[in-house]
Coordinates of C-alpha atoms and ligand atoms in Angstrom, one line a residue:
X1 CA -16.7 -28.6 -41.1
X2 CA -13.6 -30.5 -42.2
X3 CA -14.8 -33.3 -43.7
X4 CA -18.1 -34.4 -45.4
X5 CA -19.4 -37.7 -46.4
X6 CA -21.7 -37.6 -49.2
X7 CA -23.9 -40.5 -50.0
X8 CA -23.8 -40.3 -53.5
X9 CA -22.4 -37.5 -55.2
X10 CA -22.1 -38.4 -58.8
X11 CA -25.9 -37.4 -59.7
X12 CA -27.2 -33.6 -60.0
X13 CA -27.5 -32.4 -56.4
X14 CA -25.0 -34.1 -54.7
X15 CA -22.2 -33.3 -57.2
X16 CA -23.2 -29.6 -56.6
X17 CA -22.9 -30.5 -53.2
X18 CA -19.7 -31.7 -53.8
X19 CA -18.5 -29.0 -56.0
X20 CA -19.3 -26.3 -53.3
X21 CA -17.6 -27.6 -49.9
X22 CA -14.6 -28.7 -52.3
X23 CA -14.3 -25.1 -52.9
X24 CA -15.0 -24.2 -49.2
X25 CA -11.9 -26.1 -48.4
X26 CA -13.7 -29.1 -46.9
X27 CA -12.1 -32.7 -47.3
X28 CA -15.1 -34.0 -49.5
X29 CA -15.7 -38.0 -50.2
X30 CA -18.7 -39.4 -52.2
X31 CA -19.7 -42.8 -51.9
X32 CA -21.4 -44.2 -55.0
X33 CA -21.4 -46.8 -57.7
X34 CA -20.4 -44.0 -60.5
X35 CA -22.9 -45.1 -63.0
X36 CA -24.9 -41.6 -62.8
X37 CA -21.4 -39.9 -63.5
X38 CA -18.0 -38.4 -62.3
X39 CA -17.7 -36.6 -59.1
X40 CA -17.2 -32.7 -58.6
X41 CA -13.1 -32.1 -59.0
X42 CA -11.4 -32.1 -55.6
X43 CA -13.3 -34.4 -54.6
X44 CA -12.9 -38.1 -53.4
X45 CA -15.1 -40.9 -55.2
X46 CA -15.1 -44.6 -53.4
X47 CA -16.7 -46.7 -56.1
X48 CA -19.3 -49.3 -53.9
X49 CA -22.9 -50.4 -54.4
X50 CA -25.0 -49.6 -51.2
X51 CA -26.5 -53.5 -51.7
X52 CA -23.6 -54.9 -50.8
X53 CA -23.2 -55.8 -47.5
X54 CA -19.4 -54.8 -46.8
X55 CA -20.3 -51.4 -48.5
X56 CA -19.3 -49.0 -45.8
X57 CA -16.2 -50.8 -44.5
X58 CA -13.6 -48.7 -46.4
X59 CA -15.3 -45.5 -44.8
X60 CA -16.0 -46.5 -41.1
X61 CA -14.2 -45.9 -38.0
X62 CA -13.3 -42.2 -39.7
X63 CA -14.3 -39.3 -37.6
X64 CA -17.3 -37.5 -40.2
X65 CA -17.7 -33.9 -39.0
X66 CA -21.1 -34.1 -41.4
X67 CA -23.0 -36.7 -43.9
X68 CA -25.4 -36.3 -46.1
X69 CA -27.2 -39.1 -47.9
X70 CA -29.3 -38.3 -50.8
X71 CA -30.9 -42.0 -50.8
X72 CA -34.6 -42.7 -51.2
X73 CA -34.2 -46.8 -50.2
X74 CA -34.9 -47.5 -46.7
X75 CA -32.3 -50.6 -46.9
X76 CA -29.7 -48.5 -47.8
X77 CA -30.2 -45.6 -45.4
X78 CA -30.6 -48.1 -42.6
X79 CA -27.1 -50.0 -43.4
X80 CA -25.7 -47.0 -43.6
X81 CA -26.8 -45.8 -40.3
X82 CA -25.9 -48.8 -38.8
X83 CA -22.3 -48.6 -40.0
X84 CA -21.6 -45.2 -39.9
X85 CA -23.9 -43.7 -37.2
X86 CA -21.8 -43.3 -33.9
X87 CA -18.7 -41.5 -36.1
X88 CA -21.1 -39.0 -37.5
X89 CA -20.9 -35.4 -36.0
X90 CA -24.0 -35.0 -38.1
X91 CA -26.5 -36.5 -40.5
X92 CA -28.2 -34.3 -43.0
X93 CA -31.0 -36.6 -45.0
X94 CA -32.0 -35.1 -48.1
X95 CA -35.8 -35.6 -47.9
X96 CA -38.9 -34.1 -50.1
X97 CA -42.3 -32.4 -49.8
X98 CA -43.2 -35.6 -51.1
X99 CA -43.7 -37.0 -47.6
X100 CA -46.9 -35.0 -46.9
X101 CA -50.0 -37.0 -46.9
X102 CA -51.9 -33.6 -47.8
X103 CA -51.2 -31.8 -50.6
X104 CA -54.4 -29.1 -50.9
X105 CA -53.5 -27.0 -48.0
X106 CA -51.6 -23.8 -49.0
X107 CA -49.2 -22.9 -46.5
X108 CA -48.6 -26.1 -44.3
X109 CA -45.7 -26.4 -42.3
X110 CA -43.2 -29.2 -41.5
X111 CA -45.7 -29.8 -38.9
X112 CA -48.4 -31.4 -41.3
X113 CA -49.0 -35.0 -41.1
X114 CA -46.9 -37.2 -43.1
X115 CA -47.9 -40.7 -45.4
X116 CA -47.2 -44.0 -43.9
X117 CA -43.5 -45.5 -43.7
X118 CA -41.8 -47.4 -45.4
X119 CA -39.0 -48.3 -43.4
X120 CA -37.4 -51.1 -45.1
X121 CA -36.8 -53.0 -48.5
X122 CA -36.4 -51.2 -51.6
X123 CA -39.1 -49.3 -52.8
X124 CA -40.5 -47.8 -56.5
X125 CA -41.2 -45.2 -57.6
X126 CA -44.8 -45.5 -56.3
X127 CA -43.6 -45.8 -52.9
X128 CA -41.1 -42.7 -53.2
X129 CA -42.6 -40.6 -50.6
X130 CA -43.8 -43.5 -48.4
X131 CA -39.8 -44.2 -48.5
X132 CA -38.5 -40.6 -48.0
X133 CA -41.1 -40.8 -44.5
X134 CA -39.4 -44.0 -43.6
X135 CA -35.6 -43.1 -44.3
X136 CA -36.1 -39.3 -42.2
X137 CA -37.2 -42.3 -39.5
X138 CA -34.5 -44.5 -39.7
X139 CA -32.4 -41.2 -39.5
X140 CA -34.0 -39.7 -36.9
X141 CA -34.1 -42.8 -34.4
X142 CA -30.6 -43.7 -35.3
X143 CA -28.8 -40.5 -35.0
X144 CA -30.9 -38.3 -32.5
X145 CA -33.3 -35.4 -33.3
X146 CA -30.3 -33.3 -31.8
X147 CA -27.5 -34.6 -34.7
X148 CA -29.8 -34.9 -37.9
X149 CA -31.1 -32.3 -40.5
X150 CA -35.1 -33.3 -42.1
X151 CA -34.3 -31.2 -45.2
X152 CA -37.6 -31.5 -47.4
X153 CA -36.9 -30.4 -50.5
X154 CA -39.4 -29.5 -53.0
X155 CA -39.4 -29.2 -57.0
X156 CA -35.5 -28.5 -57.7
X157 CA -34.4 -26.5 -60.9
X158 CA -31.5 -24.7 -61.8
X159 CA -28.6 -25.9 -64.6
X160 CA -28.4 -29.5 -65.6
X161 CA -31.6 -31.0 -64.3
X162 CA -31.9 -34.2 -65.2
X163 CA -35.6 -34.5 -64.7
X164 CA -36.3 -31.5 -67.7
X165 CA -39.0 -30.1 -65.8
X166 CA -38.6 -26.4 -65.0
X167 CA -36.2 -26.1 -68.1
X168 CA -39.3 -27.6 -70.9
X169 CA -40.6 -23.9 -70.4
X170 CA -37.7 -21.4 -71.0
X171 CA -36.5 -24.4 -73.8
X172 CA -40.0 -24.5 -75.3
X173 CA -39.9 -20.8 -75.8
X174 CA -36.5 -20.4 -76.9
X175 CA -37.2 -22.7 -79.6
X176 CA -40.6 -21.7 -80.8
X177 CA -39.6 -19.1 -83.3
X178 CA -42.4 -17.8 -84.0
X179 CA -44.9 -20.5 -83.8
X180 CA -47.2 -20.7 -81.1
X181 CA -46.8 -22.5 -77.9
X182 CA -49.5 -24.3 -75.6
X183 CA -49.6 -23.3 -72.2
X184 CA -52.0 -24.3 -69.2
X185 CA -54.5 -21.7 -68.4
X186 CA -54.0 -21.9 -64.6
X187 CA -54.0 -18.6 -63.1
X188 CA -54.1 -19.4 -59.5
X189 CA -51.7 -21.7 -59.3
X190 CA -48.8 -21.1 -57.5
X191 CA -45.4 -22.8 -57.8
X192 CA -41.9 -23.1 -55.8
X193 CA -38.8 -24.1 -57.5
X194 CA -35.4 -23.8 -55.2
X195 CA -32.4 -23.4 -57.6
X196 CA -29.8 -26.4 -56.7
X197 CA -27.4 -24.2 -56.3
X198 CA -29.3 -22.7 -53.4
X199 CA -30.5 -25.6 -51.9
X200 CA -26.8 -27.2 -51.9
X201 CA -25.3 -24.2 -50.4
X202 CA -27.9 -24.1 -47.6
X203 CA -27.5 -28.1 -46.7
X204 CA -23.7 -27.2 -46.2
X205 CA -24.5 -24.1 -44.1
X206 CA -26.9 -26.2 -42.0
X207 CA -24.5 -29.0 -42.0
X208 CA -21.9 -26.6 -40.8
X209 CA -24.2 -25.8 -38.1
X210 CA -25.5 -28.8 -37.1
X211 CA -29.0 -27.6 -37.4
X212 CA -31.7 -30.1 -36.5
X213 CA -35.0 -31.1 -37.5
X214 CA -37.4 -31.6 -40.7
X215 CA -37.2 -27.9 -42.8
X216 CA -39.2 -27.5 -46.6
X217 CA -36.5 -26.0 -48.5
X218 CA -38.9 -24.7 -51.3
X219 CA -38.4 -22.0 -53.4
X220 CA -40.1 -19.1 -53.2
X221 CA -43.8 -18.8 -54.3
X222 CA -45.1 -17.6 -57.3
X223 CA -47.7 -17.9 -59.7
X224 CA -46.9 -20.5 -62.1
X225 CA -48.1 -17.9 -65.0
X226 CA -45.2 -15.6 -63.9
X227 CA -42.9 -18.5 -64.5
X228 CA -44.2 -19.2 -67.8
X229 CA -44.2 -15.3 -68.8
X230 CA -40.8 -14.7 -67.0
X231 CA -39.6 -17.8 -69.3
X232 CA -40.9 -16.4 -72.3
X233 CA -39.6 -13.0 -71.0
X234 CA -36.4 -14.7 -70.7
X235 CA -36.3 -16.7 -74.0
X236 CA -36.7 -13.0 -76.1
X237 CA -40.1 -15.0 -77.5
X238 CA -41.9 -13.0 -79.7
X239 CA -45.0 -15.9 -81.2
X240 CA -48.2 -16.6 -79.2
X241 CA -48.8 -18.2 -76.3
X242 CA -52.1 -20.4 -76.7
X243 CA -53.8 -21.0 -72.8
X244 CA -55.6 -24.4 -72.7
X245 CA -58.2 -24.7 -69.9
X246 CA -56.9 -27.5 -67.4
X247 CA -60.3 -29.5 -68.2
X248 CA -59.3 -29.7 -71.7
X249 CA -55.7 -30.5 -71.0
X250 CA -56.9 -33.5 -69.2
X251 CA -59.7 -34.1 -71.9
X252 CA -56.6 -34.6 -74.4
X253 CA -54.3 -36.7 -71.9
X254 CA -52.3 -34.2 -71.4
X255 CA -50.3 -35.0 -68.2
X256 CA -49.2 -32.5 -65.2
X257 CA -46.6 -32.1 -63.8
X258 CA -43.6 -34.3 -65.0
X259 CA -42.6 -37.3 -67.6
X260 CA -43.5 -38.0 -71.4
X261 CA -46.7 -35.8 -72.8
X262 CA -46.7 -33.5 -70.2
X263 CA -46.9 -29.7 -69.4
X264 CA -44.0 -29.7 -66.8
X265 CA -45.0 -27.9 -63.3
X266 CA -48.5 -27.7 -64.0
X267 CA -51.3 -29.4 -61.6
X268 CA -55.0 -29.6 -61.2
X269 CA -56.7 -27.3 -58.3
X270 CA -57.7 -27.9 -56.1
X271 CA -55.9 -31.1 -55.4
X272 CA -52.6 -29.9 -55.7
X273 CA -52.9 -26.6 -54.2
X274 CA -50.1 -27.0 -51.5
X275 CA -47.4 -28.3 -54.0
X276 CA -46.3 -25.0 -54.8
X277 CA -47.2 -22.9 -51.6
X278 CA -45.5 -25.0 -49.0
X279 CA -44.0 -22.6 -45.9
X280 CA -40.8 -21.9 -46.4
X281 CA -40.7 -20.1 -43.0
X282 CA -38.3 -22.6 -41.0
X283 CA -35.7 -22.8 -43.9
X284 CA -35.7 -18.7 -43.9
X285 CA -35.2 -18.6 -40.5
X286 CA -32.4 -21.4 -40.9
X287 CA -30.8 -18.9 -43.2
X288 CA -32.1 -20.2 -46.7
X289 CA -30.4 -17.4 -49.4
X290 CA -32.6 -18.0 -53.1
X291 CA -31.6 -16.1 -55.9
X292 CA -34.7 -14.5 -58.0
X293 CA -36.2 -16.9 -60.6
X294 CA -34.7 -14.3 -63.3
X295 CA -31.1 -15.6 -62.3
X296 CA -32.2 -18.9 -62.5
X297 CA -33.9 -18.8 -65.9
X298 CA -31.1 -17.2 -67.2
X299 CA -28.6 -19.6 -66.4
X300 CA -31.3 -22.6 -67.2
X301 CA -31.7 -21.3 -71.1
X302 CA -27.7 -21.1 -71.7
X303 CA -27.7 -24.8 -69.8
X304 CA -30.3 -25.5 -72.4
X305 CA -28.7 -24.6 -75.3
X306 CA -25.5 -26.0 -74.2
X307 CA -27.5 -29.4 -74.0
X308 CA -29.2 -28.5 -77.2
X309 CA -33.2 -27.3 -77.0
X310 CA -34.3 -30.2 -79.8
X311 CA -33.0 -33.0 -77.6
X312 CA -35.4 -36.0 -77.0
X313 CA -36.8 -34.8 -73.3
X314 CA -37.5 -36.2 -70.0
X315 CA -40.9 -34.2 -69.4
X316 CA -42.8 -32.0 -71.7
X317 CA -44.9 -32.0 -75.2
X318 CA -43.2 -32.9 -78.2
X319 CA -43.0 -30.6 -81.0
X320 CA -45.1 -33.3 -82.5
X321 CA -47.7 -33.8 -79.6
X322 CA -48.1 -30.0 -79.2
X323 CA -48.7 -29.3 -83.3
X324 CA -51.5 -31.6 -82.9
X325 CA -53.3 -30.6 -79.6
X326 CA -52.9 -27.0 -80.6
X327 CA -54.6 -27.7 -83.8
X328 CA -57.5 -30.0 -82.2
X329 CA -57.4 -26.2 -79.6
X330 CA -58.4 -24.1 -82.9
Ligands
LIG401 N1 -35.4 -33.4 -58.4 C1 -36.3 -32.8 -57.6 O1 -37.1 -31.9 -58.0 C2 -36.3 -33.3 -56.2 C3 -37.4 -32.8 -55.3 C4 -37.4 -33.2 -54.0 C5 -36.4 -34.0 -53.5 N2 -35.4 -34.5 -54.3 C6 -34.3 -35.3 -53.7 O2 -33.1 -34.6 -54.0 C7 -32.0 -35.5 -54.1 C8 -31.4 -35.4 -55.4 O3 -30.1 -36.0 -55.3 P1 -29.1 -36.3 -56.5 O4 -29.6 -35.4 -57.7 O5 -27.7 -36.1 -56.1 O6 -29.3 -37.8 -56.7 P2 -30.3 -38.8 -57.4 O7 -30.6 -38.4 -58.7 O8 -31.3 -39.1 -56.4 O9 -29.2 -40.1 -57.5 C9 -29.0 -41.0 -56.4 C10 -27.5 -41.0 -56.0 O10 -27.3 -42.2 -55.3 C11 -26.4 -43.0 -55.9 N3 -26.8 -44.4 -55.9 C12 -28.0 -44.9 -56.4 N4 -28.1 -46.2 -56.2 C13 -26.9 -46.6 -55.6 C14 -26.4 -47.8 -55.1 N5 -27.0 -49.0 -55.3 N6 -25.1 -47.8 -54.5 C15 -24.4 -46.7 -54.4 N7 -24.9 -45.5 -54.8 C16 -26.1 -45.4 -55.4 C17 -26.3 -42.5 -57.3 O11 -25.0 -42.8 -57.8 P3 -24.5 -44.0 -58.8 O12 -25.7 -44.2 -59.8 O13 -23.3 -43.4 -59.5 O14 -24.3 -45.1 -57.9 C18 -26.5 -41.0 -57.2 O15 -25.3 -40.4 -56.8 C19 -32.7 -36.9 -53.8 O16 -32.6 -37.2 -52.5 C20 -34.1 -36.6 -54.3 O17 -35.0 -37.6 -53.7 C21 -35.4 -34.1 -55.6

């Protein structure tokens, strides 16, 4: 691969995208508006807003060994298809496990039924994976099932995640001292984090490739207690670790998952029981390399630190929020 168009670029994965076929040797050029931030060194940034209508003009008509859009709005992925289509070699859509209709069947392949499409408009954050399910559409029907990559990512982690999920726990710890922290009592849940580092390197292998077709790039799975215990591990904490039964959690509006007031990468079984146990199969056999969750962690805390562990957070308790509930616990 020679050159790469990225659709973006300037946000978390696509500037690591950036970052690593720069320093491959590939001719790298990100379209965006640059509001979310620079671009990786090396590479090219062409400033444009994907509503106008004239967007793609100052990158048509140019031969793109491989593209990769990281878009979630069916009106942009569809005008960009339409301009840039027929000079692709290939199109690699950065999609989600978010456009599964069932999430409570560990194990399901890319072969599991999907929610409905949205295939134009701009959507919200509601419609998010009806969107991803329309843009691998628009994708597929524009460039060919034999030119276009599916690639389904699931929960990303890994240094400078701007969505503070999988960091909150190694953070959390790291910053606890001594005092106690509250953690979901949820022994059989698993969870799959894919580092972005990883998931980056293997869309430019498969890009590189050409490979075809919808592929969960998850990370590996694990029991979300081994995550919270490697984080500890991994933080040197040395307080208490208080479990919280999931009931109780939700007694106390405590929220899963993600966002304000929440115990990041947690979920209720058994609703929720394929999030992190997704097949991973396809990528493996596409050549997906993950480093161990140690690694990750490792380079997570000193991200964390770097950023600074008391900063106002995207997803996770408060110090605040968690004094109270673990007092209301007792
Ligand atoms: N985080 C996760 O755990 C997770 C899980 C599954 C899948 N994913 C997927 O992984 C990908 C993450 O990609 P990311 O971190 O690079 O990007 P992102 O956070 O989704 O940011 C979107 C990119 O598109 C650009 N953009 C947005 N609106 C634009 C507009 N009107 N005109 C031109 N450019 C526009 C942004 O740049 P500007 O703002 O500078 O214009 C930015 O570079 C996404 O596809 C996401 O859906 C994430």
């Amino acid at each position: 691969m020679d050159t790469l168009l990225i659709l973006g670029g300037t946000a978390w994965l696509g500037r690591e995208l950036a970052r690593q076929a720069v320093a491959s040797g590939v001719d790298v050029t990100c379209l965006a508006r640059g509001t979310s931030g620079p671009v990786a060194d090396g590479a090219h940034l062409i400033p444009a807003d994907r509503s106008e209508p004239s967007v793609y003009e100052s990158v048509r008509g140019r031969d793109w060994d491989a593209v990769i859009d990281v878009s979630w709005q069916p009106d942009h992925v569809r005008s960009a298809l339409d301009a840039l289509a027929a000079d692709a070699g290939h199109w690699t859509y950065v999609s989600s496990v978010s456009v599964y209709a069932d999430t409570t069947t560990p194990g399901a392949n890319e072969a599991a039924a999907l929610v409905e499409p949205m295939t134009s408009g701009l959507a919200t954050m509601d419609e998010y994976g009806e969107a991803k399910v329309g843009c691998e559409q628009l994708v597929t029907a524009a460039m060919g099932a034999d030119r276009s990559l599916l690639a389904r990512a699931g929960l990303i982690g890994g240094p400078g995640d701007p969505t503070d999920r999988f960091g909150y726990w190694v953070s959390r710890f790291a910053s606890a001292s001594s005092e106690a922290v509250l953690v979901p009592d949820a022994p059989d849940l698993s969870t799959q984090v894919v580092d972005v580092r990883d998931l980056a390197a293997f869309l430019l292998a498969c890009a590189g490739e050409r490979a075809t077709g919808p592929v969960n790039v998850v990370g590996e799975a694990v029991p979300f207690s081994d995550v919270v215990d490697m984080s500890a591990l991994t933080a040197g904490f040395t307080g208490r670790a208080v479990r919280a039964a999931p009931q109780w959690l939700e007694e106390h509006e405590v929220q899963p998952w993600a966002g304000p007031r929440s115990l990041p990468l947690w979920l209720p079984l058994p609703e929720y029981a394929c999030v992190g146990s997704r097949s991973d199969a396809r990528a493996l056999a596409l050549g997906l390399q993950r480093r161990s969750l140690e690694a990750t962690l490792a380079d997570v805390l000193a991200d964390e630190v770097a950023r600074g562990l008391g900063r106002a957070r995207q997803a996770g308790l408060t110090r605040v929020e968690e004094r109270t509930l673990l007092a209301q616990l007792r």
